[in-house]
């Protein structure tokens, strides 16, 4: 048999095994075996029949009970998903119920159940692992002291689970992230990461609210993008007959709000960049950006240290944060600082005072060639400096480290400054932890003519082949003419912060539904049409 025919035969067999219609599970009852009847009733609670609906945490108020004691005159109803069913005998069955991440035990005893033995057997026979169910009974403790609900009145399937849920071992990333619901059911750690993400966002929001910031929303879809160097996703609005883009950053809108008199504003939201996917990058990601009138770099650094130090204590407690290699991260203040221009001059072996000259790009390229630093086009100052910082500075930033005094070419929206050595630098800092950028902050440029000049320089970069350089935003320059107060701007990548706090190595672990490559046409054609 040829290899091709053998492959076709094996593939046909795989299709037959993999895509057969799912059979409804048959369940054993007391004296007979019957096909399961699937019902999807409406959910309703009647006080006389069901008592009080409770959550697992509500049982904690009964911790004072003695072992074996029950509250016979208090009727409660508990709902959730059966994660295990243990039959001690035909007369005594134990269930573990999961509700909103919390687990509680339910005890079904025929002696306590208000019904006939056949009713007891039939109702328990209808309950299977994975089902969404309700139990009505009384709270109490088992003889071993475990808080439980002891069934007296009813056991009902609210939603049957007709697929088999793996008990453990769901590790395949393709399976996990294409069927995220199954991943969350099987892997408790996945649910824990998403809950931690929510706590982190809540902490950031509370931190800013307490300091008088106003949370706002700015357009996600617009006719122009700006505020970062990145390729946008593009679309076309048919009704308006205009090309539109998903935003790459909310910066320009937020600064216009500060011009309008909202001195402290922030936004937590999605950004979209048409770029590569790896362990630290996803085309859709979440940031927090805030803008504060009458702030500066020093105040931003102080706030950043307070935010992250407080966050680690609140979120992680006494549990240490570790890098991928196991090194402990220390968020105690103050954070380390590195002068970018000083470090680059050390790497290149020459002063960078020439950056103000017209031939600065040629000299920079020559310096890199002399030091055998490989560059790839298009060759612009911003791309070259970004490469140098990525290769020679960022890997040294394991502990929380502020990078400051960047070359001006890297920061077209930041104020310029002259440092103690006479070099023109950007009033900007970045915070790196474990070699990854978490925060980017500026003293915002508020000179409209200087902003126009820098936009023109970015346009030259774009004409040179740098498609990530944004087009000039004339409306923003006109808005600056109405006077932007001295303003400090700050942005944090929330996904990366969650990665750090939870110890996961890939960004998709902290996203509810990460972007996945499409299933091939061949795979689709063989999928079950039902």
Short mmCIF file of C-alpha atoms in Angstrom, two decimals:
data_model
loop_
_atom_site.label_atom_id
_atom_site.label_comp_id
_atom_site.label_asym_id
_atom_site.label_seq_id
_atom_site.Cartn_x
_atom_site.Cartn_y
_atom_site.Cartn_z
CA UNK A 1 0.00 0.00 0.00
CA UNK A 2 1.39 3.42 -0.97
CA UNK A 3 2.04 6.09 1.68
CA UNK A 4 -0.68 8.27 0.13
CA UNK A 5 -3.35 5.54 0.32
CA UNK A 6 -2.29 4.63 3.87
CA UNK A 7 -2.60 8.28 4.92
CA UNK A 8 -6.06 8.56 3.31
CA UNK A 9 -7.23 5.40 5.08
CA UNK A 10 -5.95 6.57 8.48
CA UNK A 11 -7.45 10.04 7.96
CA UNK A 12 -10.85 8.55 7.03
CA UNK A 13 -10.75 6.39 10.16
CA UNK A 14 -9.87 9.46 12.25
CA UNK A 15 -12.84 11.34 10.79
CA UNK A 16 -15.17 8.45 11.58
CA UNK A 17 -13.98 8.25 15.18
CA UNK A 18 -13.74 11.99 15.82
CA UNK A 19 -16.92 13.28 14.28
CA UNK A 20 -19.59 10.73 15.14
CA UNK A 21 -22.72 12.36 16.65
CA UNK A 22 -22.55 12.63 20.43
CA UNK A 23 -24.60 9.98 22.16
CA UNK A 24 -26.62 11.02 25.18
CA UNK A 25 -25.28 9.37 28.28
CA UNK A 26 -27.35 6.53 29.74
CA UNK A 27 -27.55 6.59 33.51
CA UNK A 28 -28.18 3.76 35.95
CA UNK A 29 -31.26 3.90 38.17
CA UNK A 30 -32.17 1.48 40.97
CA UNK A 31 -33.44 -1.50 39.04
CA UNK A 32 -33.29 -0.48 35.43
CA UNK A 33 -31.28 1.46 32.85
CA UNK A 34 -32.98 4.19 30.85
CA UNK A 35 -32.11 6.75 28.21
CA UNK A 36 -31.56 10.16 29.74
CA UNK A 37 -34.30 12.73 29.23
CA UNK A 38 -32.94 16.23 28.62
CA UNK A 39 -34.92 19.09 30.14
CA UNK A 40 -34.06 22.80 30.33
CA UNK A 41 -36.52 24.27 32.85
CA UNK A 42 -36.86 27.94 33.72
CA UNK A 43 -35.22 28.90 36.98
CA UNK A 44 -37.64 29.93 39.72
CA UNK A 45 -37.50 29.98 43.49
CA UNK A 46 -40.57 29.69 45.71
CA UNK A 47 -39.86 30.53 49.37
CA UNK A 48 -42.16 27.85 50.78
CA UNK A 49 -40.70 25.14 48.56
CA UNK A 50 -37.07 26.20 48.22
CA UNK A 51 -36.41 28.36 51.25
CA UNK A 52 -33.52 30.80 50.84
CA UNK A 53 -31.14 30.67 47.88
CA UNK A 54 -27.55 30.68 49.15
CA UNK A 55 -23.99 30.74 47.87
CA UNK A 56 -21.20 28.52 49.19
CA UNK A 57 -19.70 31.39 51.19
CA UNK A 58 -23.02 31.81 53.03
CA UNK A 59 -22.41 28.48 54.75
CA UNK A 60 -19.50 30.00 56.66
CA UNK A 61 -21.91 31.48 59.19
CA UNK A 62 -22.61 27.91 60.34
CA UNK A 63 -19.00 27.23 61.32
CA UNK A 64 -20.06 27.48 64.96
CA UNK A 65 -22.12 24.27 64.66
CA UNK A 66 -20.90 21.11 66.31
CA UNK A 67 -19.90 18.09 64.25
CA UNK A 68 -23.02 16.29 63.05
CA UNK A 69 -25.36 19.21 63.90
CA UNK A 70 -27.96 20.44 61.38
CA UNK A 71 -30.30 23.46 61.35
CA UNK A 72 -33.51 21.49 60.76
CA UNK A 73 -35.83 24.51 60.67
CA UNK A 74 -33.83 26.45 58.04
CA UNK A 75 -34.51 25.52 54.41
CA UNK A 76 -31.94 26.55 51.80
CA UNK A 77 -31.39 25.97 48.08
CA UNK A 78 -27.95 25.66 46.56
CA UNK A 79 -27.23 25.79 42.82
CA UNK A 80 -24.12 25.08 40.75
CA UNK A 81 -22.24 22.55 38.65
CA UNK A 82 -21.56 19.02 39.84
CA UNK A 83 -17.82 18.47 39.74
CA UNK A 84 -17.87 15.08 41.45
CA UNK A 85 -20.40 12.46 42.53
CA UNK A 86 -19.44 9.82 45.09
CA UNK A 87 -21.82 6.99 45.93
CA UNK A 88 -21.08 5.63 49.40
CA UNK A 89 -24.07 3.33 48.95
CA UNK A 90 -27.48 3.36 47.29
CA UNK A 91 -28.74 5.25 50.35
CA UNK A 92 -25.94 7.83 50.71
CA UNK A 93 -24.45 9.94 47.91
CA UNK A 94 -22.02 12.86 48.15
CA UNK A 95 -21.81 15.67 45.60
CA UNK A 96 -19.21 18.40 45.21
CA UNK A 97 -20.84 21.49 43.76
CA UNK A 98 -19.01 24.41 42.13
CA UNK A 99 -20.57 27.86 42.06
CA UNK A 100 -18.66 30.93 40.88
CA UNK A 101 -15.32 29.36 41.70
CA UNK A 102 -16.31 28.12 45.17
CA UNK A 103 -16.85 24.47 46.08
CA UNK A 104 -19.32 23.06 48.60
CA UNK A 105 -20.40 19.56 49.56
CA UNK A 106 -23.97 18.31 49.26
CA UNK A 107 -25.09 15.16 51.09
CA UNK A 108 -28.04 13.19 49.72
CA UNK A 109 -29.25 10.64 52.29
CA UNK A 110 -32.34 8.49 51.73
CA UNK A 111 -33.17 8.62 55.44
CA UNK A 112 -33.37 12.43 55.37
CA UNK A 113 -35.02 12.80 51.95
CA UNK A 114 -38.77 13.62 51.98
CA UNK A 115 -39.87 11.12 49.36
CA UNK A 116 -40.08 7.44 48.53
CA UNK A 117 -36.97 5.29 48.06
CA UNK A 118 -37.78 5.07 44.35
CA UNK A 119 -38.02 8.89 44.10
CA UNK A 120 -34.65 9.17 45.82
CA UNK A 121 -33.04 6.68 43.46
CA UNK A 122 -34.61 8.22 40.36
CA UNK A 123 -33.63 11.80 41.19
CA UNK A 124 -30.04 10.84 41.99
CA UNK A 125 -29.89 8.78 38.85
CA UNK A 126 -30.73 11.86 36.80
CA UNK A 127 -27.75 13.82 38.17
CA UNK A 128 -24.42 13.50 36.39
CA UNK A 129 -21.03 15.13 36.68
CA UNK A 130 -21.05 18.44 34.80
CA UNK A 131 -24.77 19.10 35.17
CA UNK A 132 -26.04 22.43 36.47
CA UNK A 133 -28.34 21.49 39.34
CA UNK A 134 -30.20 22.72 42.39
CA UNK A 135 -30.38 21.05 45.78
CA UNK A 136 -32.84 22.00 48.52
CA UNK A 137 -32.23 20.96 52.11
CA UNK A 138 -30.86 22.10 55.44
CA UNK A 139 -27.38 23.41 56.33
CA UNK A 140 -25.18 21.62 58.82
CA UNK A 141 -21.98 19.75 59.45
CA UNK A 142 -21.09 16.14 58.79
CA UNK A 143 -19.83 13.93 61.60
CA UNK A 144 -16.32 14.85 60.46
CA UNK A 145 -17.11 18.59 60.71
CA UNK A 146 -17.44 19.49 57.01
CA UNK A 147 -20.00 22.20 56.21
CA UNK A 148 -22.59 20.78 53.84
CA UNK A 149 -26.15 21.05 52.59
CA UNK A 150 -28.20 17.97 53.49
CA UNK A 151 -30.89 17.30 50.89
CA UNK A 152 -34.43 17.06 52.24
CA UNK A 153 -36.79 18.48 49.62
CA UNK A 154 -35.50 18.36 46.07
CA UNK A 155 -32.80 17.60 43.54
CA UNK A 156 -33.27 19.00 40.04
CA UNK A 157 -31.24 19.27 36.85
CA UNK A 158 -31.41 22.87 35.63
CA UNK A 159 -29.16 22.38 32.59
CA UNK A 160 -27.83 18.96 31.57
CA UNK A 161 -24.22 18.63 30.46
CA UNK A 162 -24.20 16.36 27.40
CA UNK A 163 -20.44 16.45 26.81
CA UNK A 164 -17.87 14.63 28.90
CA UNK A 165 -15.69 17.10 30.80
CA UNK A 166 -12.07 15.93 31.22
CA UNK A 167 -11.18 15.47 34.87
CA UNK A 168 -7.67 16.85 34.37
CA UNK A 169 -4.81 17.07 31.94
CA UNK A 170 -6.15 19.60 29.43
CA UNK A 171 -2.77 21.02 28.41
CA UNK A 172 -2.94 21.41 24.62
CA UNK A 173 -2.92 25.20 23.94
CA UNK A 174 -4.98 24.82 20.77
CA UNK A 175 -7.71 22.97 22.67
CA UNK A 176 -7.53 25.26 25.70
CA UNK A 177 -7.81 28.61 23.92
CA UNK A 178 -10.20 27.59 21.15
CA UNK A 179 -12.53 26.12 23.81
CA UNK A 180 -11.86 28.56 26.61
CA UNK A 181 -15.00 27.48 28.49
CA UNK A 182 -13.60 23.95 28.73
CA UNK A 183 -10.21 25.26 29.85
CA UNK A 184 -11.86 27.20 32.68
CA UNK A 185 -13.88 24.15 33.76
CA UNK A 186 -10.89 21.82 33.85
CA UNK A 187 -7.99 24.07 34.86
CA UNK A 188 -8.68 26.08 38.04
CA UNK A 189 -5.47 28.07 37.49
CA UNK A 190 -6.92 29.62 34.30
CA UNK A 191 -9.91 30.93 36.23
CA UNK A 192 -7.61 32.21 38.98
CA UNK A 193 -5.57 34.24 36.46
CA UNK A 194 -8.69 35.95 35.10
CA UNK A 195 -9.93 36.74 38.60
CA UNK A 196 -6.53 38.22 39.47
CA UNK A 197 -6.71 40.34 36.32
CA UNK A 198 -10.01 41.79 37.52
CA UNK A 199 -8.49 42.61 40.92
CA UNK A 200 -5.55 44.39 39.29
CA UNK A 201 -7.80 46.55 37.12
CA UNK A 202 -9.98 47.34 40.15
CA UNK A 203 -6.87 48.35 42.13
CA UNK A 204 -5.65 50.68 39.36
CA UNK A 205 -9.08 52.28 39.04
CA UNK A 206 -9.35 52.82 42.79
CA UNK A 207 -5.80 54.25 42.95
CA UNK A 208 -6.63 56.88 40.32
CA UNK A 209 -10.13 57.64 41.60
CA UNK A 210 -8.73 58.38 45.05
CA UNK A 211 -6.41 60.96 43.47
CA UNK A 212 -9.15 62.89 41.77
CA UNK A 213 -8.89 61.43 38.26
CA UNK A 214 -11.97 61.24 36.03
CA UNK A 215 -12.48 58.02 34.05
CA UNK A 216 -13.49 58.73 30.44
CA UNK A 217 -14.02 56.91 27.16
CA UNK A 218 -12.54 57.97 23.83
CA UNK A 219 -13.24 56.66 20.31
CA UNK A 220 -12.00 53.20 19.41
CA UNK A 221 -12.96 53.59 15.74
CA UNK A 222 -12.04 56.85 14.01
CA UNK A 223 -10.77 58.35 10.81
CA UNK A 224 -7.26 58.86 12.18
CA UNK A 225 -4.80 57.14 14.47
CA UNK A 226 -1.98 58.55 16.53
CA UNK A 227 -0.26 58.53 19.88
CA UNK A 228 2.14 55.68 19.04
CA UNK A 229 4.28 54.20 16.29
CA UNK A 230 2.30 51.20 15.09
CA UNK A 231 0.37 49.91 12.08
CA UNK A 232 -3.39 50.21 12.60
CA UNK A 233 -6.17 47.89 11.54
CA UNK A 234 -8.11 49.54 8.73
CA UNK A 235 -11.70 49.30 7.59
CA UNK A 236 -14.23 51.28 5.58
CA UNK A 237 -17.46 52.87 6.81
CA UNK A 238 -19.93 52.43 3.96
CA UNK A 239 -22.52 54.89 5.27
CA UNK A 240 -19.94 57.66 5.62
CA UNK A 241 -17.90 56.46 2.63
CA UNK A 242 -14.67 56.96 4.56
CA UNK A 243 -11.69 54.88 5.57
CA UNK A 244 -11.41 54.29 9.32
CA UNK A 245 -8.96 52.68 11.73
CA UNK A 246 -9.03 51.01 15.11
CA UNK A 247 -7.10 53.11 17.58
CA UNK A 248 -3.52 52.32 18.47
CA UNK A 249 -3.55 54.63 21.52
CA UNK A 250 -6.02 57.08 23.17
CA UNK A 251 -3.33 59.70 23.87
CA UNK A 252 -4.31 62.53 21.53
CA UNK A 253 -7.98 62.41 22.57
CA UNK A 254 -7.13 62.40 26.27
CA UNK A 255 -4.86 65.43 25.92
CA UNK A 256 -7.64 67.30 24.15
CA UNK A 257 -9.80 66.67 27.22
CA UNK A 258 -7.11 68.25 29.39
CA UNK A 259 -7.12 71.26 27.05
CA UNK A 260 -10.89 71.37 27.60
CA UNK A 261 -10.44 71.77 31.37
CA UNK A 262 -10.54 68.16 32.61
CA UNK A 263 -7.22 68.37 34.43
CA UNK A 264 -6.99 64.71 35.48
CA UNK A 265 -8.37 62.04 33.16
CA UNK A 266 -7.73 58.34 32.58
CA UNK A 267 -8.99 55.55 30.40
CA UNK A 268 -8.71 51.78 30.75
CA UNK A 269 -9.45 50.19 27.41
CA UNK A 270 -8.47 48.18 24.36
CA UNK A 271 -5.85 49.17 21.81
CA UNK A 272 -5.31 47.47 18.46
CA UNK A 273 -2.05 47.17 16.55
CA UNK A 274 -1.60 45.27 13.32
CA UNK A 275 1.67 43.68 14.37
CA UNK A 276 3.17 40.33 15.28
CA UNK A 277 2.06 37.86 17.94
CA UNK A 278 4.45 36.40 20.50
CA UNK A 279 4.67 35.70 24.24
CA UNK A 280 4.44 39.43 25.08
CA UNK A 281 2.41 40.88 22.17
CA UNK A 282 -1.17 40.43 20.99
CA UNK A 283 -2.91 42.52 18.29
CA UNK A 284 -5.63 43.42 20.81
CA UNK A 285 -4.42 44.45 24.26
CA UNK A 286 -5.47 46.54 27.25
CA UNK A 287 -3.82 49.68 28.60
CA UNK A 288 -4.40 52.30 31.25
CA UNK A 289 -3.45 55.85 30.28
CA UNK A 290 -3.79 58.93 32.46
CA UNK A 291 -2.98 62.62 31.93
CA UNK A 292 -2.41 65.02 34.76
CA UNK A 293 -2.13 68.78 34.39
CA UNK A 294 0.73 70.33 36.37
CA UNK A 295 2.58 67.05 36.77
CA UNK A 296 6.17 66.16 35.86
CA UNK A 297 8.45 63.14 35.54
CA UNK A 298 9.39 63.08 39.20
CA UNK A 299 5.75 63.07 40.34
CA UNK A 300 4.98 60.32 37.80
CA UNK A 301 7.86 58.19 39.06
CA UNK A 302 6.65 58.57 42.63
CA UNK A 303 3.10 57.63 41.68
CA UNK A 304 4.35 54.63 39.67
CA UNK A 305 6.35 53.33 42.63
CA UNK A 306 3.38 53.75 44.98
CA UNK A 307 0.98 52.09 42.54
CA UNK A 308 3.07 48.98 41.90
CA UNK A 309 4.32 48.59 45.47
CA UNK A 310 0.75 48.80 46.76
CA UNK A 311 -0.53 46.51 44.03
CA UNK A 312 1.95 43.73 44.80
CA UNK A 313 1.07 43.84 48.51
CA UNK A 314 -2.68 43.77 47.76
CA UNK A 315 -2.67 41.18 44.98
CA UNK A 316 0.21 38.89 45.94
CA UNK A 317 0.44 39.33 49.71
CA UNK A 318 3.46 37.43 51.02
CA UNK A 319 3.80 35.36 47.84
CA UNK A 320 6.98 36.44 46.00
CA UNK A 321 6.87 37.49 42.34
CA UNK A 322 9.40 35.58 40.28
CA UNK A 323 10.85 35.88 36.80
CA UNK A 324 10.72 33.02 34.32
CA UNK A 325 14.14 31.95 35.61
CA UNK A 326 12.99 32.00 39.24
CA UNK A 327 14.56 35.30 40.36
CA UNK A 328 12.48 37.17 42.98
CA UNK A 329 11.27 40.67 41.96
CA UNK A 330 11.42 43.32 44.69
CA UNK A 331 8.98 46.22 44.35
CA UNK A 332 10.15 48.10 47.41
CA UNK A 333 10.74 51.81 46.78
CA UNK A 334 12.76 53.48 45.39
CA UNK A 335 13.21 51.76 42.03
CA UNK A 336 16.54 51.63 40.22
CA UNK A 337 17.25 54.28 37.50
CA UNK A 338 19.35 54.13 34.30
CA UNK A 339 20.32 57.17 32.20
CA UNK A 340 19.73 55.96 28.63
CA UNK A 341 22.04 58.45 26.90
CA UNK A 342 24.91 57.67 29.28
CA UNK A 343 24.49 53.94 28.78
CA UNK A 344 24.29 54.24 24.97
CA UNK A 345 27.45 56.33 24.87
CA UNK A 346 29.18 53.60 26.87
CA UNK A 347 27.97 50.95 24.41
CA UNK A 348 28.95 52.94 21.30
CA UNK A 349 32.14 54.37 22.76
CA UNK A 350 31.45 57.93 21.63
CA UNK A 351 29.51 61.02 22.68
CA UNK A 352 26.05 61.49 21.13
CA UNK A 353 26.17 65.29 21.02
CA UNK A 354 26.14 65.01 17.22
CA UNK A 355 22.44 64.05 17.23
CA UNK A 356 21.54 67.71 16.71
CA UNK A 357 23.43 67.82 13.41
CA UNK A 358 22.01 67.23 9.93
CA UNK A 359 24.21 64.17 9.32
CA UNK A 360 23.21 62.55 12.63
CA UNK A 361 21.64 59.47 10.99
CA UNK A 362 24.70 58.71 8.86
CA UNK A 363 27.03 59.04 11.86
CA UNK A 364 24.78 56.83 13.98
CA UNK A 365 24.73 54.11 11.31
CA UNK A 366 28.52 54.35 11.01
CA UNK A 367 28.93 53.98 14.77
CA UNK A 368 26.78 50.85 14.76
CA UNK A 369 28.80 49.37 11.90
CA UNK A 370 32.04 50.12 13.76
CA UNK A 371 30.68 48.27 16.80
CA UNK A 372 29.41 45.39 14.60
CA UNK A 373 25.79 46.05 15.55
CA UNK A 374 23.50 44.60 12.88
CA UNK A 375 20.71 46.87 11.66
CA UNK A 376 17.73 46.22 9.43
CA UNK A 377 15.78 48.75 7.37
CA UNK A 378 14.24 51.15 7.17
CA UNK A 379 17.08 52.98 8.91
CA UNK A 380 15.73 55.82 11.02
CA UNK A 381 17.03 57.26 14.27
CA UNK A 382 14.03 56.00 16.21
CA UNK A 383 14.40 52.43 14.91
CA UNK A 384 18.14 52.34 15.53
CA UNK A 385 17.83 53.64 19.09
CA UNK A 386 14.97 51.25 19.77
CA UNK A 387 17.20 48.36 18.64
CA UNK A 388 20.12 49.54 20.77
CA UNK A 389 18.01 49.92 23.90
CA UNK A 390 16.35 46.53 23.33
CA UNK A 391 19.70 44.76 22.95
CA UNK A 392 21.91 46.51 25.49
CA UNK A 393 19.75 48.04 28.23
CA UNK A 394 16.43 46.24 28.58
CA UNK A 395 17.95 42.81 29.40
CA UNK A 396 19.66 44.41 32.43
CA UNK A 397 16.33 45.57 33.87
CA UNK A 398 15.28 42.53 35.89
CA UNK A 399 14.39 44.46 39.04
CA UNK A 400 12.01 47.44 38.58
CA UNK A 401 14.09 50.01 36.66
CA UNK A 402 13.29 53.46 35.31
CA UNK A 403 14.95 54.31 31.98
CA UNK A 404 15.16 58.08 31.50
CA UNK A 405 16.93 60.66 29.30
CA UNK A 406 15.95 58.98 26.01
CA UNK A 407 17.13 60.35 22.66
CA UNK A 408 14.59 62.89 21.42
CA UNK A 409 13.96 60.94 18.19
CA UNK A 410 12.23 58.21 20.19
CA UNK A 411 9.60 60.52 21.69
CA UNK A 412 7.79 62.76 19.15
CA UNK A 413 5.06 63.64 21.66
CA UNK A 414 7.29 64.43 24.64
CA UNK A 415 8.80 67.72 25.74
CA UNK A 416 12.48 68.14 25.00
CA UNK A 417 15.08 68.95 27.63
CA UNK A 418 18.81 69.60 27.80
CA UNK A 419 20.65 67.45 30.32
CA UNK A 420 23.72 68.38 32.37
CA UNK A 421 26.02 67.36 29.49
CA UNK A 422 24.28 69.59 26.95
CA UNK A 423 22.49 66.74 25.15
CA UNK A 424 18.94 67.20 23.89
CA UNK A 425 16.83 64.46 25.45
CA UNK A 426 13.17 63.62 25.85
CA UNK A 427 11.37 64.37 29.13
CA UNK A 428 10.33 60.75 29.33
CA UNK A 429 10.81 57.54 31.27
CA UNK A 430 9.99 53.89 30.83
CA UNK A 431 9.64 51.32 33.60
CA UNK A 432 11.04 47.88 32.88
CA UNK A 433 10.57 44.80 35.07
CA UNK A 434 11.94 41.35 34.25
CA UNK A 435 13.25 42.81 30.99
CA UNK A 436 9.77 43.89 29.84
CA UNK A 437 8.31 47.38 29.49
CA UNK A 438 5.39 47.98 31.85
CA UNK A 439 5.06 51.79 31.89
CA UNK A 440 5.81 54.62 29.46
CA UNK A 441 5.49 58.24 30.63
CA UNK A 442 6.15 61.77 29.28
CA UNK A 443 6.05 65.39 30.08
CA UNK A 444 3.76 66.17 27.18
CA UNK A 445 4.78 68.46 24.34
CA UNK A 446 2.43 71.47 24.32
CA UNK A 447 4.07 73.74 21.73
CA UNK A 448 1.88 73.50 18.57
CA UNK A 449 4.64 74.62 16.19
CA UNK A 450 7.16 72.17 17.62
CA UNK A 451 4.51 69.44 17.39
CA UNK A 452 3.97 70.24 13.70
CA UNK A 453 7.73 70.07 13.11
CA UNK A 454 7.96 66.65 14.74
CA UNK A 455 4.99 65.36 12.80
CA UNK A 456 6.82 66.36 9.61
CA UNK A 457 9.87 64.39 10.73
CA UNK A 458 7.65 61.36 11.34
CA UNK A 459 6.22 61.82 7.84
CA UNK A 460 9.76 61.69 6.46
CA UNK A 461 10.29 58.40 8.29
CA UNK A 462 7.10 57.09 6.76
CA UNK A 463 8.22 58.13 3.29
CA UNK A 464 11.46 56.25 3.99
CA UNK A 465 9.48 53.04 4.45
CA UNK A 466 8.59 53.09 8.15
CA UNK A 467 4.89 52.20 7.92
CA UNK A 468 4.55 52.36 11.71
CA UNK A 469 5.19 56.12 11.74
CA UNK A 470 1.75 57.79 12.11
CA UNK A 471 0.37 60.42 9.76
CA UNK A 472 0.30 64.00 11.09
CA UNK A 473 -2.81 64.94 13.09
CA UNK A 474 -3.54 68.52 12.06
CA UNK A 475 -6.63 68.76 14.27
CA UNK A 476 -4.54 67.91 17.34
CA UNK A 477 -2.01 70.63 16.49
CA UNK A 478 -4.87 73.11 16.17
CA UNK A 479 -6.20 71.99 19.57
CA UNK A 480 -2.79 72.70 21.13
CA UNK A 481 -3.22 76.34 20.09
CA UNK A 482 -5.90 76.63 22.79
CA UNK A 483 -3.17 75.93 25.40
CA UNK A 484 -2.43 72.53 26.93
CA UNK A 485 -1.28 73.11 30.54
CA UNK A 486 2.07 71.59 31.53
CA UNK A 487 0.88 67.97 31.56
CA UNK A 488 2.35 64.63 32.54
CA UNK A 489 1.11 61.56 30.66
CA UNK A 490 1.42 57.93 31.75
CA UNK A 491 0.57 54.57 30.16
CA UNK A 492 0.68 51.01 31.48
CA UNK A 493 0.26 47.70 29.66
CA UNK A 494 -2.23 45.88 31.87
CA UNK A 495 -1.78 42.48 30.21
CA UNK A 496 1.93 42.45 30.99
CA UNK A 497 1.31 43.50 34.58
CA UNK A 498 -1.10 40.58 34.95
CA UNK A 499 1.50 38.25 33.44
CA UNK A 500 4.03 39.42 36.00
CA UNK A 501 1.69 39.21 39.00
CA UNK A 502 0.38 35.75 38.09
CA UNK A 503 3.67 34.26 36.90
CA UNK A 504 2.42 33.11 33.48
CA UNK A 505 4.84 33.19 30.57
CA UNK A 506 2.50 33.90 27.63
CA UNK A 507 0.17 36.84 27.15
CA UNK A 508 -2.64 34.60 25.88
CA UNK A 509 -2.95 33.16 29.41
CA UNK A 510 -4.16 36.53 30.75
CA UNK A 511 -6.64 37.23 27.92
CA UNK A 512 -10.14 35.83 28.14
CA UNK A 513 -10.20 34.98 24.42
CA UNK A 514 -6.78 35.44 22.77
CA UNK A 515 -6.40 35.74 19.01
CA UNK A 516 -5.92 32.32 17.41
CA UNK A 517 -4.83 31.46 13.92
CA UNK A 518 -7.78 30.44 11.75
CA UNK A 519 -8.53 26.79 11.25
CA UNK A 520 -7.51 25.74 7.75
CA UNK A 521 -10.10 25.22 5.04
CA UNK A 522 -9.33 21.50 4.98
CA UNK A 523 -10.04 21.21 8.70
CA UNK A 524 -13.29 23.15 8.36
CA UNK A 525 -14.53 20.92 5.57
CA UNK A 526 -14.13 17.86 7.79
CA UNK A 527 -15.78 19.36 10.85
CA UNK A 528 -19.15 18.14 12.06
CA UNK A 529 -21.86 20.30 10.38
CA UNK A 530 -23.97 20.00 13.48
#
